[in-house]
Tab-separated table of N, CA and C in Angstrom:
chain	number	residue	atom	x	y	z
A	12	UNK	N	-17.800	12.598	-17.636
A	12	UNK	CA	-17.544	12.147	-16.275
A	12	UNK	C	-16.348	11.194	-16.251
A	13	UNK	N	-15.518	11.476	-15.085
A	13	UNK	CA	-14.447	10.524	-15.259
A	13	UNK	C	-14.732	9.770	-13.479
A	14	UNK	N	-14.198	8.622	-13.532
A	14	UNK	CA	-14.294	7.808	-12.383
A	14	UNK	C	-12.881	7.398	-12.037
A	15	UNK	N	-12.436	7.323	-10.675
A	15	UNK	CA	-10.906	7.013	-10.421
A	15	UNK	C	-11.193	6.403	-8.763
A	16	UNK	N	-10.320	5.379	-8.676
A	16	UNK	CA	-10.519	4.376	-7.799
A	16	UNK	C	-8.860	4.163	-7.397
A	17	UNK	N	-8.447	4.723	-6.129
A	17	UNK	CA	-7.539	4.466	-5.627
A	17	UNK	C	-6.898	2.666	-5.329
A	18	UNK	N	-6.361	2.292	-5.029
A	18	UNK	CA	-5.506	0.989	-4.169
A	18	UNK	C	-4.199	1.455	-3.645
A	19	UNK	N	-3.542	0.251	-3.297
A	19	UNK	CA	-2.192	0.095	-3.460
A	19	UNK	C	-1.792	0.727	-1.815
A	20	UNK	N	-3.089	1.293	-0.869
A	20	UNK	CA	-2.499	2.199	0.634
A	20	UNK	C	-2.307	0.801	1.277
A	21	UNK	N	-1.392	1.192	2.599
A	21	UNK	CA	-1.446	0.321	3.581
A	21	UNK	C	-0.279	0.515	4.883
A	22	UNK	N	0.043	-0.367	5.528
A	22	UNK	CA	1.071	0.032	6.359
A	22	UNK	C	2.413	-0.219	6.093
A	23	UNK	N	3.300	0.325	6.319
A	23	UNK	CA	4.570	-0.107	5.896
A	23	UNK	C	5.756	0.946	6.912
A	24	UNK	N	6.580	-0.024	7.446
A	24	UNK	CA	7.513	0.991	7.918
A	24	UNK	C	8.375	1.995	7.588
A	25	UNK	N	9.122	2.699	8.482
A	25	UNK	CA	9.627	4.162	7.478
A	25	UNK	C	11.030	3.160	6.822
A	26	UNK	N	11.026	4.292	5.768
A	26	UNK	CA	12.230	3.612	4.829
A	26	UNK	C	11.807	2.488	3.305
A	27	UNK	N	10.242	2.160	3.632
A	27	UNK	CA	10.173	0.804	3.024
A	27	UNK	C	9.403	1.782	1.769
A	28	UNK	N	8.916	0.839	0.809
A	28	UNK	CA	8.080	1.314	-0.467
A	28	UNK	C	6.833	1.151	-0.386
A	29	UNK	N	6.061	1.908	-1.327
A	29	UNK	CA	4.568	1.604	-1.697
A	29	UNK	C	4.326	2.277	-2.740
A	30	UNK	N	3.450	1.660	-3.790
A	30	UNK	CA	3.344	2.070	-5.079
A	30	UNK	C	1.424	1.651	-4.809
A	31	UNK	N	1.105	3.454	-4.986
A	31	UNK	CA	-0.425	3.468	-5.263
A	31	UNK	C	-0.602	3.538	-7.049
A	32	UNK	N	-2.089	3.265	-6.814
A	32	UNK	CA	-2.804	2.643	-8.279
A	32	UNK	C	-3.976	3.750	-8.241
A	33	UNK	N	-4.206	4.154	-9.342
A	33	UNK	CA	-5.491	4.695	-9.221
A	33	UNK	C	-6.122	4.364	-10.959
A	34	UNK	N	-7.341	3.680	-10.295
A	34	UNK	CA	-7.808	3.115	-12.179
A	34	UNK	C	-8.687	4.303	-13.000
A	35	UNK	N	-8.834	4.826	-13.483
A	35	UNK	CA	-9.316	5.871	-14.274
A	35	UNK	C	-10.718	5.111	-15.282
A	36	UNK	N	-12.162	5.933	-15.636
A	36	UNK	CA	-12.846	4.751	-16.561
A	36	UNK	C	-13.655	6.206	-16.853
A	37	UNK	N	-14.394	5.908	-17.477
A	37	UNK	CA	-15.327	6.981	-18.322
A	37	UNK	C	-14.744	7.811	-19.605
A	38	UNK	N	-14.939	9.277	-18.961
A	38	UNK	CA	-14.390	10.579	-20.141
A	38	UNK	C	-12.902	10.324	-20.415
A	39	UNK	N	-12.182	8.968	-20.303
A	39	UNK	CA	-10.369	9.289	-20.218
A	39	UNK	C	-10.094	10.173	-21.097
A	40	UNK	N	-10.472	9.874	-22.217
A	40	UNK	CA	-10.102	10.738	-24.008
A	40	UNK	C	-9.701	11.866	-23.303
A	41	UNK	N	-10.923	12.732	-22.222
A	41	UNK	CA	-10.829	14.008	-22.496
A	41	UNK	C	-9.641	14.530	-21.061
A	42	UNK	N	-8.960	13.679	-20.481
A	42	UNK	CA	-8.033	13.539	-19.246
A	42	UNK	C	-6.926	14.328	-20.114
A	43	UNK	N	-6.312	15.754	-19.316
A	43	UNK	CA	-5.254	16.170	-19.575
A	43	UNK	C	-4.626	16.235	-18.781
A	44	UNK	N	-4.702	16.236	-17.508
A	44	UNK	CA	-3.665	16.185	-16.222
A	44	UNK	C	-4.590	15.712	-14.958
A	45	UNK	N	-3.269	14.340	-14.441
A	45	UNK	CA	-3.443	13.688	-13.438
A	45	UNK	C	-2.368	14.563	-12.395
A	46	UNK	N	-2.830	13.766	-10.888
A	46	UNK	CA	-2.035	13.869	-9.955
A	46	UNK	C	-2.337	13.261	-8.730
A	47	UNK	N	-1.918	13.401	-7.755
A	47	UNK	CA	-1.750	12.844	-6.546
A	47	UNK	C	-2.014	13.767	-5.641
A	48	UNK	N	-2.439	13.788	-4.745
A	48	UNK	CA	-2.587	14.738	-3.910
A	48	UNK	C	-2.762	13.871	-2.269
A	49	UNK	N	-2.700	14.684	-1.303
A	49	UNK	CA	-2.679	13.548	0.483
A	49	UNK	C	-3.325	14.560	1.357
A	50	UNK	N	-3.960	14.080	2.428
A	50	UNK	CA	-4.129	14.750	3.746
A	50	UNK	C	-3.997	14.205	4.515
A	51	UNK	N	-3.128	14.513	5.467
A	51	UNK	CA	-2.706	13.706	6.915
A	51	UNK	C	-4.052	14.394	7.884
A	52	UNK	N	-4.145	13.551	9.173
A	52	UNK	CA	-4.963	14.029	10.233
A	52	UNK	C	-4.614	15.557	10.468
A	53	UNK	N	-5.379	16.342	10.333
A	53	UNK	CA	-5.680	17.677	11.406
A	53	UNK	C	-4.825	18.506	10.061
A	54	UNK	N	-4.644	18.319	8.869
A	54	UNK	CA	-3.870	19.246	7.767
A	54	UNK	C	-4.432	19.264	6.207
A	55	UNK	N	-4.204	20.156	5.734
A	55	UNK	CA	-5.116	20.204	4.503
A	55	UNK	C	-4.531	19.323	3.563
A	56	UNK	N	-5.474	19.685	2.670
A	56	UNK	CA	-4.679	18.668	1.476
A	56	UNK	C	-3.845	19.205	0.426
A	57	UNK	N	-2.763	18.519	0.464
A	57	UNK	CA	-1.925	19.174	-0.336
A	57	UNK	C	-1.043	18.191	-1.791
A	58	UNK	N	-0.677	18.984	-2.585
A	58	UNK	CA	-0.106	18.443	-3.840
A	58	UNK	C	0.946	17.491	-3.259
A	59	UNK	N	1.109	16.274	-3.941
A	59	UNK	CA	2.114	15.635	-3.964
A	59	UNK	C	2.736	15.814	-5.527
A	60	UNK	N	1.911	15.232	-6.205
A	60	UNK	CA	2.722	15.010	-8.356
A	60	UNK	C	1.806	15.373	-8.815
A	61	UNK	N	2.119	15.414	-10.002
A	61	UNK	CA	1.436	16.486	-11.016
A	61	UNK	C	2.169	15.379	-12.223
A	62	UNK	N	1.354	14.868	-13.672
A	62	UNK	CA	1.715	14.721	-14.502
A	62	UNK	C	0.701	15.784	-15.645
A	63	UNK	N	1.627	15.264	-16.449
A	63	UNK	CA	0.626	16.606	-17.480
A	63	UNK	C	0.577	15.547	-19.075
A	64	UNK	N	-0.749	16.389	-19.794
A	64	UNK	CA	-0.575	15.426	-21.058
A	64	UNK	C	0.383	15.141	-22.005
A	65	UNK	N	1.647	15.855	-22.099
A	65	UNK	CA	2.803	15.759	-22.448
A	65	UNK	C	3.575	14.615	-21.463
A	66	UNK	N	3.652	14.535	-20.648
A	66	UNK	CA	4.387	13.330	-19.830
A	66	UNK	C	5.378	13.723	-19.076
A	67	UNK	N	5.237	15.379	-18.874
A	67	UNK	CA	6.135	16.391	-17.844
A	67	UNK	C	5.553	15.708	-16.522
A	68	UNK	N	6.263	15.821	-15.697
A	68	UNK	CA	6.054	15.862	-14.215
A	68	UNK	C	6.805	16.752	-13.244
A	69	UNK	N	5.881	17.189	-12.307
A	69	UNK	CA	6.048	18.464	-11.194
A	69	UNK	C	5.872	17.490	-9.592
A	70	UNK	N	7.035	17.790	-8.915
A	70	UNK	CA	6.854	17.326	-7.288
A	70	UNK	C	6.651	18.144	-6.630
A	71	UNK	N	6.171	17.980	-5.304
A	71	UNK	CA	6.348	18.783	-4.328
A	71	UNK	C	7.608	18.893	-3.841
A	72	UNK	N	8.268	19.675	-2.766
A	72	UNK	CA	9.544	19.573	-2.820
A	72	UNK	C	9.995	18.610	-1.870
A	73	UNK	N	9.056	18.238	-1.004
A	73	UNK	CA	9.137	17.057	0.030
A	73	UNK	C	9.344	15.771	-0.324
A	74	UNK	N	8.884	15.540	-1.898
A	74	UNK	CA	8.517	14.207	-2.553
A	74	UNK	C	9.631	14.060	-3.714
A	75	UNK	N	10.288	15.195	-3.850
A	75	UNK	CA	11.548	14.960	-5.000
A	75	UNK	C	12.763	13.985	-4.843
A	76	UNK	N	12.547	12.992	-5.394
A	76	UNK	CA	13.885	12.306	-5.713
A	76	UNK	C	13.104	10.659	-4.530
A	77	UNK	N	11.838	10.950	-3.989
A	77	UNK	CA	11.198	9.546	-3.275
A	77	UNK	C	10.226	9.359	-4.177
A	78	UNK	N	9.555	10.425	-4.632
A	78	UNK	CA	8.371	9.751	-5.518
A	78	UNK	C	8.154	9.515	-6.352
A	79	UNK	N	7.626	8.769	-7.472
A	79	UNK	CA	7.555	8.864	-8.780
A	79	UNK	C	6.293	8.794	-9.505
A	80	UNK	N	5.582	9.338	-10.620
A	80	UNK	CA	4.444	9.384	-10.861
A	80	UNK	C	4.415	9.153	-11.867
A	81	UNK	N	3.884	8.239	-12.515
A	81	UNK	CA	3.902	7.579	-14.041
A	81	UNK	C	2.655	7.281	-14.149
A	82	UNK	N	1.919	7.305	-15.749
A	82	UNK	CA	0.907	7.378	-16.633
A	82	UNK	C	0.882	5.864	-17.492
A	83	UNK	N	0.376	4.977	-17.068
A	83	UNK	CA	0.077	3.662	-18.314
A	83	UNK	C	-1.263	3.949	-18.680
A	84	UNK	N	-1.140	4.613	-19.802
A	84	UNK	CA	-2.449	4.710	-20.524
A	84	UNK	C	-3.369	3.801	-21.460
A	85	UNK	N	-2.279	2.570	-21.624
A	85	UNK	CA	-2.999	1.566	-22.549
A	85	UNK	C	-3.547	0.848	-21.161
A	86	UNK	N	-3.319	0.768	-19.744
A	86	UNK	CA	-4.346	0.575	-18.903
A	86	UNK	C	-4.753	1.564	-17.785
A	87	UNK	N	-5.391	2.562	-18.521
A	87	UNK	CA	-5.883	3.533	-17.785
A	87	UNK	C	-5.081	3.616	-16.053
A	88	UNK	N	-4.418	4.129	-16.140
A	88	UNK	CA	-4.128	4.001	-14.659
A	88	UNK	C	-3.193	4.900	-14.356
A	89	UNK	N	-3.345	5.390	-13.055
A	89	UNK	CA	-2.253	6.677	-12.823
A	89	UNK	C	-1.243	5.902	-11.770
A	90	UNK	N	0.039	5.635	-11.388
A	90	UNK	CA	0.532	5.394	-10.189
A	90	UNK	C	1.441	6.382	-9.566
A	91	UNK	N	1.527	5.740	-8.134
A	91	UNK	CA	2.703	6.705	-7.527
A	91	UNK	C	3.630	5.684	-6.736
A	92	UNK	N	4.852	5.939	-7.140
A	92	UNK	CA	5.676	5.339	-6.349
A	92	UNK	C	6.448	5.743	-5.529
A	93	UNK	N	6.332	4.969	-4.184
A	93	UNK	CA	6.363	5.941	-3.195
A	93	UNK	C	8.078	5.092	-2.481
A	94	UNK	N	9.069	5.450	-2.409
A	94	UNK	CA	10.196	5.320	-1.726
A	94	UNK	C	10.953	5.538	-0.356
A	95	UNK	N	11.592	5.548	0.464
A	95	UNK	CA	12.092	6.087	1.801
A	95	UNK	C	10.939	6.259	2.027
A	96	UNK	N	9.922	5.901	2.421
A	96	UNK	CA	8.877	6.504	3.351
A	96	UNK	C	9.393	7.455	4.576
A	97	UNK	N	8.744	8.030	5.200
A	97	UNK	CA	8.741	9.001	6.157
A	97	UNK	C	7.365	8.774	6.720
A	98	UNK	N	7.734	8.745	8.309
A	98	UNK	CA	6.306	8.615	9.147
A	98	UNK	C	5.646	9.663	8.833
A	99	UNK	N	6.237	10.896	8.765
A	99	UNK	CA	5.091	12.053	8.017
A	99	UNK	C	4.539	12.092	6.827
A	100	UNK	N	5.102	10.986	5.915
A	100	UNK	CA	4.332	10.696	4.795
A	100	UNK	C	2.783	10.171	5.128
A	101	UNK	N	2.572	9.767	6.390
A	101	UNK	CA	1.029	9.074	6.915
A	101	UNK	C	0.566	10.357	6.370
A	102	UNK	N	-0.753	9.674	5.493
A	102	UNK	CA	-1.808	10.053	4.957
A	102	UNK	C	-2.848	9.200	4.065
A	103	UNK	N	-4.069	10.174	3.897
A	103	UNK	CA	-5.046	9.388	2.827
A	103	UNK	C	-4.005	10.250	1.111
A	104	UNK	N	-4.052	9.486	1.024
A	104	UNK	CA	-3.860	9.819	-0.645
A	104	UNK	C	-5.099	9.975	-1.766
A	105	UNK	N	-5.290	10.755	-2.667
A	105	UNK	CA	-6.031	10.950	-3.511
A	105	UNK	C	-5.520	11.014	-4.696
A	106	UNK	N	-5.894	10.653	-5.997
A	106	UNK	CA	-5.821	10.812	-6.839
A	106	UNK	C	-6.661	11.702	-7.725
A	107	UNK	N	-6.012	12.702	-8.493
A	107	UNK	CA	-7.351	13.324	-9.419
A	107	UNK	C	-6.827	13.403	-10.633
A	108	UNK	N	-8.200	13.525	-11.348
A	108	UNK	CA	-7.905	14.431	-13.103
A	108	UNK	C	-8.831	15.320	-13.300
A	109	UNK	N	-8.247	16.017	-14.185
A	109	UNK	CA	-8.642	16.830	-15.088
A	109	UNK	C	-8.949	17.344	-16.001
A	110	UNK	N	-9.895	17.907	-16.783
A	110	UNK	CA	-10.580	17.342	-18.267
A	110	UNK	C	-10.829	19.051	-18.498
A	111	UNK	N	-10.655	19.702	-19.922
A	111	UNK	CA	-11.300	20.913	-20.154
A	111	UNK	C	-10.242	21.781	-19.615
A	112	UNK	N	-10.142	23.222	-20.122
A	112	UNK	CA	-9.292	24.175	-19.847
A	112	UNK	C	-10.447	25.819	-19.359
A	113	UNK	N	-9.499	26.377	-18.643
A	113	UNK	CA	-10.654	27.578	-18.722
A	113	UNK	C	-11.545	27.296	-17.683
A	114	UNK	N	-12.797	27.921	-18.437
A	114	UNK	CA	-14.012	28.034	-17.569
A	114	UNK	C	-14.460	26.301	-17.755
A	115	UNK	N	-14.047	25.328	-18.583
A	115	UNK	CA	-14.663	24.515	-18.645
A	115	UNK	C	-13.815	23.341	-18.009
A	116	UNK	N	-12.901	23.906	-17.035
A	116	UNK	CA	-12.161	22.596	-16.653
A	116	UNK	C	-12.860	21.842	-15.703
A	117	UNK	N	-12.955	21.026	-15.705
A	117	UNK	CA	-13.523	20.301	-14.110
A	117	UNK	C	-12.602	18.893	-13.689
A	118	UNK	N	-12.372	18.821	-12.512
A	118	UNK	CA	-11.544	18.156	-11.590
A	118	UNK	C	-12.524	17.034	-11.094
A	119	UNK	N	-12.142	15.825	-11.082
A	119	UNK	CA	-12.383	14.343	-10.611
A	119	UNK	C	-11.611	13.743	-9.384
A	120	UNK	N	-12.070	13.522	-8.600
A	120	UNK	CA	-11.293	13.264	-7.339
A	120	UNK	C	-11.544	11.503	-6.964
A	121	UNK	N	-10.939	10.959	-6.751
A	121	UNK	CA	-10.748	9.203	-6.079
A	121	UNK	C	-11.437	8.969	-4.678
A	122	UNK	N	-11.971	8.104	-4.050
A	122	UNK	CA	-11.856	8.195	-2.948
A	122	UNK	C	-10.884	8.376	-1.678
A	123	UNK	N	-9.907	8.095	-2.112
A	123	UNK	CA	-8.570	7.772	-1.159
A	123	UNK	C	-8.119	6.614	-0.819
A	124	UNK	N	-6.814	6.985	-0.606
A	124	UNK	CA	-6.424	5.417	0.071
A	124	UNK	C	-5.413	5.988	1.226
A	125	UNK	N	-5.751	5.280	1.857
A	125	UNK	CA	-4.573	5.469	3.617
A	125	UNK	C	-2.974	4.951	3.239
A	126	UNK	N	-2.147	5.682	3.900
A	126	UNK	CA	-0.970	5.103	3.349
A	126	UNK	C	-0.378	5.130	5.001
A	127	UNK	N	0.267	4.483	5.901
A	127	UNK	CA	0.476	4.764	7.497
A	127	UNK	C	1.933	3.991	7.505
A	128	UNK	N	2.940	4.621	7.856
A	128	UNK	CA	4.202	4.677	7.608
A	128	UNK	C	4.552	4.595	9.288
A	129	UNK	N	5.187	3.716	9.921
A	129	UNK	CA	5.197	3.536	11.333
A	129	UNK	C	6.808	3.836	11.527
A	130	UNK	N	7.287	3.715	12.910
A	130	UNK	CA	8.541	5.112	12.942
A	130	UNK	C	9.374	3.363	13.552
């Protein structure tokens, strides 16, 4: 079992920064890929970053060259750093991982955190 606990949402106007936290605790050992993921009101949820256990990272194409997604593993923690905001960046943010390949992968999800980007 892995446990992940978002921070770091809040309000901020467009243009400004925010860097989410998400703390990771349990199965970490067996953590091979984190990411980020958001849902705005009335839209699904969709990928923001992708890190992988190598230390590759994948954006969405909306988030290339604003976001950044980095791994401190000597304190468990996934972040995202978030740049130029965009009022359409408003969303809950999630964080997840992933443990196991195959039939045995299973996915860990955060509660969320609100991120509200005002125009």
């Amino acid at each position: 079992q892995v446990q992940l606990v978002e921070s770091g949402g809040g309000l901020v106007q467009a243009g400004g920064s925010l860097r989410l936290s998400c703390a990771t605790s349990g199965s970490i050992f067996s953590i091979n890929t984190m990411a980020w993921h958001r849902q705005a009101p009335g839209k699904q949820r969709e990928p923001v970053a992708t890190i992988y256990s190598d230390g590759s990272t994948n954006y969405a194409d909306s988030m290339k060259g604003r976001f950044t997604i980095s791994r401190d593993n000597a304190k468990n923690t996934l972040y995202l750093q978030m740049n130029s905001l965009k009022p359409e960046d408003t969303a809950v943010y999630y964080c997840n991982a992933a443990t196991g390949y195959g039939i045995r992968r299973s996915v860990y999800w955060g509660q969320g955190t609100q991120v509200t980007v005002s125009s």
